[in-house]
Amino acid sequence: MACAAHTVKGTLKLAVRRRTSNPSCGGCKSSISFPFPQGWSRDCSSFAIRHVASRSQAASVRWRSSLEASATDAGSFSDEKIIVLVIGGGGREHALCYALNRSPSCSSVLCAPGNAGISQSGDATCISDLDISDSNVVISFCRNRGVGMVVVGPEAPLVAGLSNDLVKAGIPTFGPSSEAAALEGSKDFMKKLCDKYNIPTAKYCTFMDAAEAKEYVKQQGAPIVIKADGLAAGKGVVVAMTLDEAFEAIDSMLVQGSFGSAGSRVIIEEFLEGEEASFFALVDGENALPLESAQDHKRVGDGDVGPNTGGMGAYSPAPIVTEELKGIVMESIIVPTVQGMAAEGCKFVGVLYAGLMIEKKSGLPKLIEYNVRFGDPECQVLMMRLESDLAQVLLSACRGELEKVSLTWSPEMAMVVVMASQGYPGSYKKGTVIRNVDKAEQVSPAVKIFHAGTALDGDGNLVAVGGRVLGVTAKGEDIEEARARAYAAVDAVDWPEGFVRRDIGWRALRQKQMAK
């Protein structure tokens, strides 16, 4: 299965809606000018931005689906071999290392800081003592080791500007600048981009005053969604089913400061009813290359109950994301975002991860939020299914050459079940011993276990040091086979202090049964 890039070029025509109030914000005042974060103009004006198509032109672009795309693979047009450095140390980074290690154009994979499981797996050489918060140290390391490309996994280094510094030093880097990373770093920023460029999203309003926020919630009613504006490690979203829950979330963020500066401003959104899906696209500033679909389970408990987490499992492809829907997402959400970022003088290079809600009433997608990096645990299932040369694909994005690339995917279904520490997403005990991981991977050749929060103790035992610890991943001909293999591997792991959800994939199974 192959999928080609979607190019957005042409004459720049940007329609800005002039008004003094924002109907998508419940009547809250909205400035006509686009309010960029402080420092936005740094480096942006120097970018060589080629004009992109207008929204109306983009809608008329013929988007080639995965069934129509050219079979030309990214690995076929270059024989160069490079050393790749992956920044990060979680399950997402392990999955990237796994795929890069299989890439013909990658001579070796380094990971900083990495973790014990990544190192033991042989998927990468971990550089645990590299200070990834110091750009100069990373740049010096890359030059000394001959690194040909850096892939930044987590959002925090991107928001902090690591990509800016690496690119300025002449080191190809997959990941957006700090200015472009504001799409994830500030939900208010993302919402205003949606407002200006007509990208469908939930009605919202932004507040810094708790009393005003509560008054707005009273007017709107419950259920309603409260979000911290900044980065909150996936925990800054509260879906309040009652007014009291909403008030408690507002007080926690704005009064008690539970998320620090990230929660000094909150976004209050309408509650959207429907089914969530994750949509990923690689972007080189002009071209958007959609990846295969995925769907994750955010709630901690079976039946999607309990608090939100970073993700308790995922599967790919997601049956709800049809080829028709993929085209709608590209034309109404992804392409206008690429256009908008370029039109504002700062092109986006990296992966756009759109969290979508497929509305129950209309069946149409709305953008819930953007992440500017691969999702976790969605990355695990995507990398299990990817058959293209990932190193060459990402290097093409760094060079602005995604129009030359198409991707090949395994037709099989992939599923990941997250094994987490008891108590997650709340407090949990660290240092509990995990046994039989090797045995679990031997359940089937189609099983791979990605490490997120593991380390070695003084006796050489593998121990849990995080909330989400292992991503037990499997492929199969269908959802049932992938699921059976994943849970068979889960059951082979000896970790009494861990837990899993036992219903990962239930939406896909339900949809399959309904289609019969």
Short mmCIF file of C-alpha atoms in Angstrom, two decimals:
data_model
loop_
_atom_site.label_atom_id
_atom_site.label_comp_id
_atom_site.label_asym_id
_atom_site.label_seq_id
_atom_site.Cartn_x
_atom_site.Cartn_y
_atom_site.Cartn_z
CA MET A 1 0.00 0.00 0.00
CA ALA A 2 1.49 3.35 -1.04
CA CYS A 3 0.65 6.98 -0.32
CA ALA A 4 2.03 10.11 -2.00
CA ALA A 5 2.50 13.72 -0.97
CA HIS A 6 -0.09 16.47 -1.26
CA THR A 7 1.50 19.63 -2.67
CA VAL A 8 0.07 23.03 -1.84
CA LYS A 9 1.48 25.61 -4.26
CA GLY A 10 0.14 28.51 -6.26
CA THR A 11 -0.83 32.13 -5.78
CA LEU A 12 -1.23 33.28 -2.21
CA LYS A 13 -4.79 34.41 -1.46
CA LEU A 14 -5.67 34.60 2.19
CA ALA A 15 -9.21 35.46 3.26
CA VAL A 16 -9.26 37.02 6.71
CA ARG A 17 -12.71 37.40 8.22
CA ARG A 18 -13.12 40.95 9.56
CA ARG A 19 -15.16 41.25 12.72
CA THR A 20 -15.08 42.62 16.22
CA SER A 21 -16.39 39.53 17.93
CA ASN A 22 -15.60 35.88 17.43
CA PRO A 23 -18.61 33.60 16.98
CA SER A 24 -16.40 30.56 17.57
CA CYS A 25 -15.57 32.03 20.97
CA GLY A 26 -19.04 32.48 22.40
CA GLY A 27 -18.99 36.22 21.72
CA CYS A 28 -15.57 36.85 23.27
CA LYS A 29 -13.56 39.66 21.75
CA SER A 30 -11.00 38.66 19.15
CA SER A 31 -8.27 40.78 17.63
CA ILE A 32 -8.16 41.00 13.87
CA SER A 33 -4.38 40.69 13.86
CA PHE A 34 -2.85 37.29 14.55
CA PRO A 35 -1.30 37.31 18.03
CA PHE A 36 2.00 35.42 17.74
CA PRO A 37 4.00 34.43 20.81
CA GLN A 38 6.82 36.72 21.85
CA GLY A 39 9.82 36.09 19.67
CA TRP A 40 7.76 34.76 16.72
CA SER A 41 9.60 36.89 14.19
CA ARG A 42 12.99 35.50 15.23
CA ASP A 43 14.37 33.56 12.28
CA CYS A 44 11.03 33.52 10.50
CA SER A 45 11.63 36.43 8.17
CA SER A 46 14.78 34.76 6.89
CA PHE A 47 12.93 31.65 5.74
CA ALA A 48 12.59 31.32 1.97
CA ILE A 49 8.87 30.77 1.73
CA ARG A 50 7.38 29.89 -1.62
CA HIS A 51 3.76 30.89 -2.06
CA VAL A 52 1.15 28.29 -1.36
CA ALA A 53 -2.35 27.79 -2.65
CA SER A 54 -5.39 29.54 -1.31
CA ARG A 55 -8.01 27.60 0.61
CA SER A 56 -10.30 27.50 -2.40
CA GLN A 57 -7.52 26.31 -4.67
CA ALA A 58 -6.46 23.67 -2.15
CA ALA A 59 -9.96 22.26 -2.12
CA SER A 60 -9.77 21.71 -5.86
CA VAL A 61 -6.37 19.99 -5.78
CA ARG A 62 -6.66 16.36 -6.71
CA TRP A 63 -5.50 14.48 -3.66
CA ARG A 64 -4.13 11.07 -4.47
CA SER A 65 -5.27 8.46 -2.01
CA SER A 66 -3.11 5.56 -0.94
CA LEU A 67 -4.75 3.43 -3.60
CA GLU A 68 -3.99 5.93 -6.38
CA ALA A 69 -0.49 6.96 -5.38
CA SER A 70 2.69 6.22 -7.26
CA ALA A 71 4.54 3.17 -6.01
CA THR A 72 7.89 5.02 -6.07
CA ASP A 73 9.44 4.53 -2.64
CA ALA A 74 11.59 7.05 -0.82
CA GLY A 75 14.50 4.66 -0.55
CA SER A 76 14.88 4.28 -4.31
CA PHE A 77 16.34 7.69 -5.20
CA SER A 78 19.40 7.90 -2.95
CA ASP A 79 22.23 5.57 -1.97
CA GLU A 80 23.60 7.79 0.79
CA LYS A 81 23.91 6.33 4.29
CA ILE A 82 23.71 8.58 7.31
CA ILE A 83 24.04 8.45 11.08
CA VAL A 84 20.79 9.51 12.76
CA LEU A 85 20.45 10.91 16.28
CA VAL A 86 17.04 10.54 17.92
CA ILE A 87 16.32 12.95 20.77
CA GLY A 88 14.22 11.53 23.60
CA GLY A 89 13.87 8.43 25.72
CA GLY A 90 10.31 7.13 25.62
CA GLY A 91 8.23 4.60 23.73
CA ARG A 92 7.81 6.92 20.75
CA GLU A 93 11.57 7.33 20.44
CA HIS A 94 12.09 3.57 20.73
CA ALA A 95 9.65 3.04 17.86
CA LEU A 96 11.48 5.64 15.75
CA CYS A 97 14.82 3.97 16.52
CA TYR A 98 13.33 0.60 15.55
CA ALA A 99 12.17 1.91 12.16
CA LEU A 100 15.36 3.88 11.50
CA ASN A 101 17.48 0.85 12.37
CA ARG A 102 15.69 -1.03 9.57
CA SER A 103 16.23 1.80 7.08
CA PRO A 104 18.71 0.91 4.30
CA SER A 105 19.95 4.52 4.16
CA CYS A 106 20.74 4.63 7.89
CA SER A 107 24.23 3.43 8.83
CA SER A 108 23.62 3.68 12.58
CA VAL A 109 21.10 5.02 15.08
CA LEU A 110 21.98 6.95 18.23
CA CYS A 111 19.45 7.92 20.90
CA ALA A 112 19.87 10.53 23.62
CA PRO A 113 19.20 9.90 26.39
CA GLY A 114 17.34 6.73 25.40
CA ASN A 115 16.50 4.13 28.04
CA ALA A 116 17.56 0.67 29.20
CA GLY A 117 15.13 -1.15 26.92
CA ILE A 118 16.21 0.74 23.80
CA SER A 119 19.82 -0.06 24.59
CA GLN A 120 19.17 -3.76 25.33
CA SER A 121 17.07 -4.20 22.19
CA GLY A 122 19.93 -3.22 19.91
CA ASP A 123 17.68 -0.77 18.06
CA ALA A 124 20.02 2.13 18.90
CA THR A 125 23.14 3.08 20.80
CA CYS A 126 22.00 5.17 23.75
CA ILE A 127 23.94 8.29 24.76
CA SER A 128 22.59 8.64 28.28
CA ASP A 129 24.94 11.44 29.35
CA LEU A 130 24.25 13.84 26.45
CA ASP A 131 22.62 17.03 27.75
CA ILE A 132 19.82 17.50 25.22
CA SER A 133 18.74 20.73 26.91
CA ASP A 134 21.99 22.39 25.79
CA SER A 135 21.93 23.05 22.03
CA ASN A 136 25.66 23.76 21.89
CA VAL A 137 26.43 20.39 23.47
CA VAL A 138 24.15 18.60 20.99
CA ILE A 139 25.66 20.47 18.04
CA SER A 140 29.19 19.61 19.16
CA PHE A 141 28.22 15.95 19.57
CA CYS A 142 26.68 15.82 16.10
CA ARG A 143 29.79 17.28 14.51
CA ASN A 144 32.13 14.97 16.39
CA ARG A 145 30.10 11.86 15.54
CA GLY A 146 29.26 12.81 11.95
CA VAL A 147 25.50 12.85 12.53
CA GLY A 148 23.68 13.37 9.24
CA MET A 149 20.22 14.05 10.67
CA VAL A 150 18.62 14.70 14.05
CA VAL A 151 15.07 13.52 14.75
CA VAL A 152 13.49 15.28 17.74
CA GLY A 153 10.93 13.06 19.44
CA PRO A 154 9.35 15.01 22.35
CA GLU A 155 7.63 18.37 22.19
CA ALA A 156 9.57 20.14 24.97
CA PRO A 157 12.93 20.42 23.10
CA LEU A 158 11.06 21.66 20.02
CA VAL A 159 9.25 24.38 21.95
CA ALA A 160 12.58 25.28 23.59
CA GLY A 161 14.18 25.87 20.17
CA LEU A 162 16.53 22.90 19.71
CA SER A 163 15.54 22.56 16.06
CA ASN A 164 16.23 26.27 15.44
CA ASP A 165 19.77 25.95 16.75
CA LEU A 166 20.57 22.72 14.91
CA VAL A 167 19.30 24.01 11.58
CA LYS A 168 21.22 27.25 12.05
CA ALA A 169 24.35 25.11 12.60
CA GLY A 170 23.71 23.33 9.28
CA ILE A 171 22.52 20.03 10.77
CA PRO A 172 19.41 18.61 9.05
CA THR A 173 16.74 18.33 11.74
CA PHE A 174 13.31 16.75 11.56
CA GLY A 175 11.12 18.84 13.82
CA PRO A 176 9.65 22.35 13.66
CA SER A 177 11.20 25.57 14.92
CA SER A 178 10.15 26.86 18.34
CA GLU A 179 7.91 29.40 16.60
CA ALA A 180 6.12 26.72 14.57
CA ALA A 181 5.99 24.40 17.61
CA ALA A 182 3.63 26.94 19.18
CA LEU A 183 0.91 24.93 17.43
CA GLU A 184 1.32 22.54 20.35
CA GLY A 185 2.99 24.82 22.86
CA SER A 186 -0.05 27.11 23.06
CA LYS A 187 -3.60 25.91 22.52
CA ASP A 188 -4.72 29.53 22.32
CA PHE A 189 -2.25 30.06 19.47
CA MET A 190 -3.59 27.00 17.63
CA LYS A 191 -7.19 28.10 18.12
CA LYS A 192 -6.52 31.55 16.72
CA LEU A 193 -4.85 29.99 13.68
CA CYS A 194 -7.98 27.90 13.14
CA ASP A 195 -10.14 30.98 13.52
CA LYS A 196 -8.18 33.01 11.00
CA TYR A 197 -7.82 30.31 8.35
CA ASN A 198 -11.27 28.72 8.61
CA ILE A 199 -10.09 25.40 10.02
CA PRO A 200 -13.01 23.54 11.65
CA THR A 201 -12.64 23.26 15.42
CA ALA A 202 -14.74 23.40 18.58
CA LYS A 203 -16.26 26.69 19.74
CA TYR A 204 -13.98 28.16 22.38
CA CYS A 205 -12.98 31.07 24.55
CA THR A 206 -9.73 31.87 26.38
CA PHE A 207 -9.46 33.13 29.96
CA MET A 208 -6.85 34.19 32.49
CA ASP A 209 -9.36 35.18 35.19
CA ALA A 210 -11.07 32.38 37.13
CA ALA A 211 -14.26 34.31 37.85
CA GLU A 212 -14.77 35.21 34.20
CA ALA A 213 -14.06 31.61 33.17
CA LYS A 214 -16.65 30.29 35.61
CA GLU A 215 -19.25 32.76 34.40
CA TYR A 216 -18.67 31.60 30.83
CA VAL A 217 -19.07 27.96 31.91
CA LYS A 218 -22.38 28.84 33.61
CA GLN A 219 -23.60 30.38 30.35
CA GLN A 220 -22.51 27.40 28.24
CA GLY A 221 -23.44 24.57 30.60
CA ALA A 222 -21.96 21.09 30.94
CA PRO A 223 -20.47 18.90 29.63
CA ILE A 224 -17.65 21.23 28.70
CA VAL A 225 -13.88 20.96 28.18
CA ILE A 226 -11.22 22.85 30.17
CA LYS A 227 -7.67 22.95 28.78
CA ALA A 228 -4.41 24.38 30.07
CA ASP A 229 -2.94 26.59 27.37
CA GLY A 230 0.64 25.30 27.54
CA LEU A 231 2.46 21.97 27.67
CA ALA A 232 1.18 19.79 30.50
CA ALA A 233 2.57 16.34 29.63
CA GLY A 234 -0.78 15.21 28.22
CA LYS A 235 -2.60 15.89 31.52
CA GLY A 236 -3.85 19.44 30.99
CA VAL A 237 -7.29 18.55 29.63
CA VAL A 238 -10.40 18.02 31.76
CA VAL A 239 -13.65 16.85 30.20
CA ALA A 240 -16.06 18.20 32.83
CA MET A 241 -19.40 16.42 32.86
CA THR A 242 -20.81 18.77 35.52
CA LEU A 243 -20.44 22.47 36.37
CA ASP A 244 -18.72 21.57 39.65
CA GLU A 245 -16.10 19.55 37.79
CA ALA A 246 -15.51 22.48 35.45
CA PHE A 247 -15.17 24.94 38.35
CA GLU A 248 -12.74 22.60 40.09
CA ALA A 249 -10.60 22.36 36.92
CA ILE A 250 -10.59 26.16 36.52
CA ASP A 251 -9.53 26.66 40.14
CA SER A 252 -6.85 23.99 39.82
CA MET A 253 -5.30 25.68 36.80
CA LEU A 254 -5.87 29.39 37.33
CA VAL A 255 -5.95 29.69 41.12
CA GLN A 256 -3.88 26.82 42.52
CA GLY A 257 -1.42 26.78 39.61
CA SER A 258 -1.39 22.98 39.29
CA PHE A 259 0.29 23.20 35.87
CA GLY A 260 2.46 26.22 36.60
CA SER A 261 2.80 28.70 33.76
CA ALA A 262 1.24 26.18 31.35
CA GLY A 263 -2.06 26.66 33.15
CA SER A 264 -1.92 30.43 33.65
CA ARG A 265 -4.33 30.69 30.74
CA VAL A 266 -7.14 28.25 29.99
CA ILE A 267 -9.15 27.47 26.89
CA ILE A 268 -12.76 26.49 27.45
CA GLU A 269 -14.28 24.51 24.59
CA GLU A 270 -17.63 23.11 23.69
CA PHE A 271 -18.00 19.38 24.25
CA LEU A 272 -17.98 17.52 20.95
CA GLU A 273 -19.79 14.21 20.72
CA GLY A 274 -18.36 11.63 18.37
CA GLU A 275 -15.35 9.41 17.87
CA GLU A 276 -11.75 10.54 18.23
CA ALA A 277 -9.05 9.66 15.71
CA SER A 278 -5.40 10.55 15.21
CA PHE A 279 -4.23 11.87 11.85
CA PHE A 280 -0.57 12.35 10.97
CA ALA A 281 1.07 14.15 8.07
CA LEU A 282 4.72 14.81 7.32
CA VAL A 283 5.30 18.40 6.21
CA ASP A 284 8.30 20.04 4.52
CA GLY A 285 6.89 23.58 4.51
CA GLU A 286 5.00 23.15 1.22
CA ASN A 287 4.16 19.48 0.81
CA ALA A 288 2.03 17.42 3.15
CA LEU A 289 2.38 13.64 3.06
CA PRO A 290 -0.37 11.83 4.99
CA LEU A 291 0.57 8.81 7.04
CA GLU A 292 -1.67 5.88 7.79
CA SER A 293 -4.45 6.43 10.30
CA ALA A 294 -4.39 5.41 13.95
CA GLN A 295 -6.74 5.55 16.91
CA ASP A 296 -5.81 5.55 20.58
CA HIS A 297 -7.52 5.08 23.93
CA LYS A 298 -6.95 8.04 26.25
CA ARG A 299 -8.99 7.06 29.31
CA VAL A 300 -7.31 4.94 31.93
CA GLY A 301 -10.05 2.33 32.37
CA ASP A 302 -11.87 -0.28 30.31
CA GLY A 303 -14.89 1.14 28.54
CA ASP A 304 -13.15 4.53 28.26
CA VAL A 305 -13.77 5.55 31.85
CA GLY A 306 -11.61 7.42 34.34
CA PRO A 307 -9.12 10.25 33.83
CA ASN A 308 -7.32 11.00 30.60
CA THR A 309 -3.82 9.60 30.16
CA GLY A 310 -1.10 9.94 27.57
CA GLY A 311 -2.65 6.91 25.89
CA MET A 312 -3.30 3.33 27.06
CA GLY A 313 -3.20 1.69 23.64
CA ALA A 314 -3.72 2.26 19.94
CA TYR A 315 -4.24 0.51 16.63
CA SER A 316 -3.67 1.20 12.95
CA PRO A 317 -5.37 1.58 10.57
CA ALA A 318 -8.44 3.17 12.15
CA PRO A 319 -11.57 1.95 10.31
CA ILE A 320 -13.32 5.25 10.98
CA VAL A 321 -10.74 7.14 8.85
CA THR A 322 -11.91 6.17 5.38
CA GLU A 323 -10.20 7.35 2.19
CA GLU A 324 -13.00 9.89 1.75
CA LEU A 325 -12.50 11.21 5.27
CA LYS A 326 -8.73 11.32 4.76
CA GLY A 327 -9.27 13.60 1.78
CA ILE A 328 -11.56 15.87 3.80
CA VAL A 329 -9.00 16.13 6.62
CA MET A 330 -6.21 16.96 4.21
CA GLU A 331 -8.20 19.66 2.40
CA SER A 332 -10.02 21.26 5.35
CA ILE A 333 -7.44 20.92 8.15
CA ILE A 334 -3.89 19.93 7.16
CA VAL A 335 -3.47 21.98 3.98
CA PRO A 336 -4.93 25.21 5.45
CA THR A 337 -2.59 24.80 8.42
CA VAL A 338 0.46 24.47 6.17
CA GLN A 339 -0.80 27.48 4.21
CA GLY A 340 -1.45 29.53 7.32
CA MET A 341 1.95 28.93 8.85
CA ALA A 342 3.68 29.86 5.60
CA ALA A 343 1.46 32.89 5.06
CA GLU A 344 2.38 34.20 8.50
CA GLY A 345 6.04 34.01 7.50
CA CYS A 346 7.08 30.79 9.25
CA LYS A 347 6.84 27.48 7.46
CA PHE A 348 6.27 24.26 9.35
CA VAL A 349 8.71 21.38 8.87
CA GLY A 350 8.06 18.19 10.79
CA VAL A 351 5.07 16.01 11.61
CA LEU A 352 1.62 17.46 12.18
CA TYR A 353 -0.37 15.26 14.53
CA ALA A 354 -4.00 16.27 14.38
CA GLY A 355 -6.25 15.04 17.15
CA LEU A 356 -9.66 14.85 15.51
CA MET A 357 -13.24 14.43 16.58
CA ILE A 358 -15.44 12.81 13.96
CA GLU A 359 -18.75 14.37 14.94
CA LYS A 360 -21.62 12.01 15.54
CA LYS A 361 -24.22 14.22 13.88
CA SER A 362 -22.40 15.33 10.74
CA GLY A 363 -19.76 12.63 10.33
CA LEU A 364 -17.28 15.43 9.58
CA PRO A 365 -13.93 16.01 11.32
CA LYS A 366 -13.10 18.87 13.67
CA LEU A 367 -9.63 19.64 14.97
CA ILE A 368 -9.35 19.09 18.73
CA GLU A 369 -5.66 19.90 19.04
CA TYR A 370 -2.33 19.78 17.24
CA ASN A 371 0.81 18.08 18.36
CA VAL A 372 4.02 18.83 16.49
CA ARG A 373 5.61 15.40 16.90
CA PHE A 374 4.62 11.76 16.57
CA GLY A 375 2.01 10.58 19.03
CA ASP A 376 2.70 8.05 21.73
CA PRO A 377 1.51 5.27 21.52
CA GLU A 378 0.35 5.84 17.92
CA CYS A 379 3.94 6.04 16.71
CA GLN A 380 4.49 2.46 17.80
CA VAL A 381 1.78 1.01 15.55
CA LEU A 382 2.72 3.27 12.64
CA MET A 383 6.38 2.26 12.77
CA MET A 384 5.39 -1.41 12.95
CA ARG A 385 3.45 -1.02 9.70
CA LEU A 386 5.84 1.28 7.80
CA GLU A 387 7.81 -0.53 5.09
CA SER A 388 9.53 2.52 3.55
CA ASP A 389 13.00 3.81 4.40
CA LEU A 390 12.14 6.15 7.29
CA ALA A 391 15.56 7.83 7.34
CA GLN A 392 15.26 8.81 3.69
CA VAL A 393 11.66 10.00 4.14
CA LEU A 394 12.49 12.27 7.06
CA LEU A 395 15.62 13.58 5.35
CA SER A 396 13.47 14.44 2.32
CA ALA A 397 11.20 16.46 4.62
CA CYS A 398 14.22 18.32 6.02
CA ARG A 399 15.30 19.17 2.45
CA GLY A 400 11.86 20.26 1.25
CA GLU A 401 11.62 17.31 -1.13
CA LEU A 402 8.54 15.41 0.02
CA GLU A 403 7.02 15.77 -3.42
CA LYS A 404 9.45 13.01 -4.49
CA VAL A 405 8.27 10.64 -1.78
CA SER A 406 5.54 8.06 -1.46
CA LEU A 407 5.18 5.66 1.42
CA THR A 408 4.63 1.90 1.50
CA TRP A 409 2.72 0.33 4.36
CA SER A 410 2.05 -3.20 5.49
CA PRO A 411 -1.60 -4.11 4.82
CA GLU A 412 -1.72 -5.77 8.25
CA MET A 413 -3.34 -4.33 11.35
CA ALA A 414 -1.09 -3.29 14.24
CA MET A 415 -2.05 -2.85 17.88
CA VAL A 416 -0.17 -1.63 20.95
CA VAL A 417 -1.24 -2.28 24.53
CA VAL A 418 0.39 -0.01 27.10
CA MET A 419 1.55 -1.59 30.36
CA ALA A 420 1.51 1.10 33.03
CA SER A 421 2.48 1.37 36.70
CA GLN A 422 -0.35 0.86 39.20
CA GLY A 423 -1.71 4.28 40.14
CA TYR A 424 -1.01 5.96 36.80
CA PRO A 425 -1.99 8.67 35.79
CA GLY A 426 -1.82 9.58 39.47
CA SER A 427 1.05 8.78 41.80
CA TYR A 428 2.80 5.45 41.33
CA LYS A 429 5.69 3.48 42.78
CA LYS A 430 9.02 3.47 40.96
CA GLY A 431 11.64 0.75 40.88
CA THR A 432 9.33 -2.28 40.61
CA VAL A 433 10.97 -5.22 38.84
CA ILE A 434 9.76 -6.38 35.42
CA ARG A 435 10.58 -9.93 34.28
CA ASN A 436 10.09 -12.10 31.18
CA VAL A 437 10.08 -9.29 28.60
CA ASP A 438 12.27 -11.41 26.31
CA LYS A 439 9.89 -14.34 26.71
CA ALA A 440 6.94 -12.10 25.86
CA GLU A 441 8.56 -11.01 22.59
CA GLN A 442 8.92 -14.66 21.63
CA VAL A 443 5.16 -15.21 21.68
CA SER A 444 5.13 -14.40 17.97
CA PRO A 445 7.56 -13.02 15.35
CA ALA A 446 4.93 -10.31 14.86
CA VAL A 447 5.39 -8.99 18.43
CA LYS A 448 7.67 -6.10 19.40
CA ILE A 449 7.89 -4.51 22.85
CA PHE A 450 8.80 -0.82 22.93
CA HIS A 451 10.23 0.56 26.17
CA ALA A 452 9.03 3.87 27.57
CA GLY A 453 9.80 4.08 31.29
CA THR A 454 12.39 1.41 32.04
CA ALA A 455 15.85 1.36 33.62
CA LEU A 456 18.28 -1.12 35.19
CA ASP A 457 18.71 -1.28 38.95
CA GLY A 458 21.96 -2.01 40.80
CA ASP A 459 21.45 -5.75 40.36
CA GLY A 460 20.87 -5.50 36.63
CA ASN A 461 17.09 -6.02 36.85
CA LEU A 462 14.78 -4.23 34.45
CA VAL A 463 12.65 -1.87 36.56
CA ALA A 464 9.79 0.55 35.94
CA VAL A 465 10.63 4.23 36.39
CA GLY A 466 7.67 5.84 34.61
CA GLY A 467 3.89 5.85 34.43
CA ARG A 468 3.59 4.29 31.01
CA VAL A 469 6.34 1.68 30.91
CA LEU A 470 6.00 -0.82 28.04
CA GLY A 471 4.23 -0.71 24.68
CA VAL A 472 3.42 -4.31 23.76
CA THR A 473 2.86 -4.20 20.03
CA ALA A 474 1.77 -6.81 17.50
CA LYS A 475 0.71 -7.15 13.89
CA GLY A 476 -1.93 -9.44 12.47
CA GLU A 477 -4.02 -10.04 9.39
CA ASP A 478 -6.97 -8.41 11.12
CA ILE A 479 -7.85 -6.67 14.38
CA GLU A 480 -8.64 -9.96 16.12
CA GLU A 481 -5.27 -11.53 15.33
CA ALA A 482 -3.26 -8.43 16.24
CA ARG A 483 -5.18 -8.13 19.49
CA ALA A 484 -4.75 -11.80 20.43
CA ARG A 485 -0.99 -11.63 19.86
CA ALA A 486 -0.60 -8.38 21.80
CA TYR A 487 -2.48 -9.65 24.85
CA ALA A 488 -0.70 -13.02 24.73
CA ALA A 489 2.57 -11.10 25.00
CA VAL A 490 1.15 -8.91 27.79
CA ASP A 491 0.23 -12.03 29.76
CA ALA A 492 3.76 -13.39 29.37
CA VAL A 493 5.27 -10.36 31.12
CA ASP A 494 5.80 -10.88 34.85
CA TRP A 495 5.08 -7.52 36.48
CA PRO A 496 2.58 -7.65 39.38
CA GLU A 497 2.80 -3.88 39.90
CA GLY A 498 1.69 -3.12 36.35
CA PHE A 499 -1.74 -2.94 34.74
CA VAL A 500 -3.30 -2.73 31.28
CA ARG A 501 -6.63 -2.01 29.72
CA ARG A 502 -8.17 -5.22 28.41
CA ASP A 503 -10.38 -3.67 25.74
CA ILE A 504 -7.94 -1.96 23.36
CA GLY A 505 -9.40 -1.97 19.86
CA TRP A 506 -13.03 -2.26 20.92
CA ARG A 507 -14.14 0.52 18.57
CA ALA A 508 -12.58 -1.18 15.55
CA LEU A 509 -14.14 -4.50 16.55
CA ARG A 510 -17.56 -2.87 16.96
CA GLN A 511 -17.33 -1.16 13.58
CA LYS A 512 -16.31 -4.43 11.95
CA GLN A 513 -19.27 -6.24 13.48
CA MET A 514 -21.66 -3.47 12.44
CA ALA A 515 -20.40 -3.74 8.85
CA LYS A 516 -21.32 -7.42 8.66
#
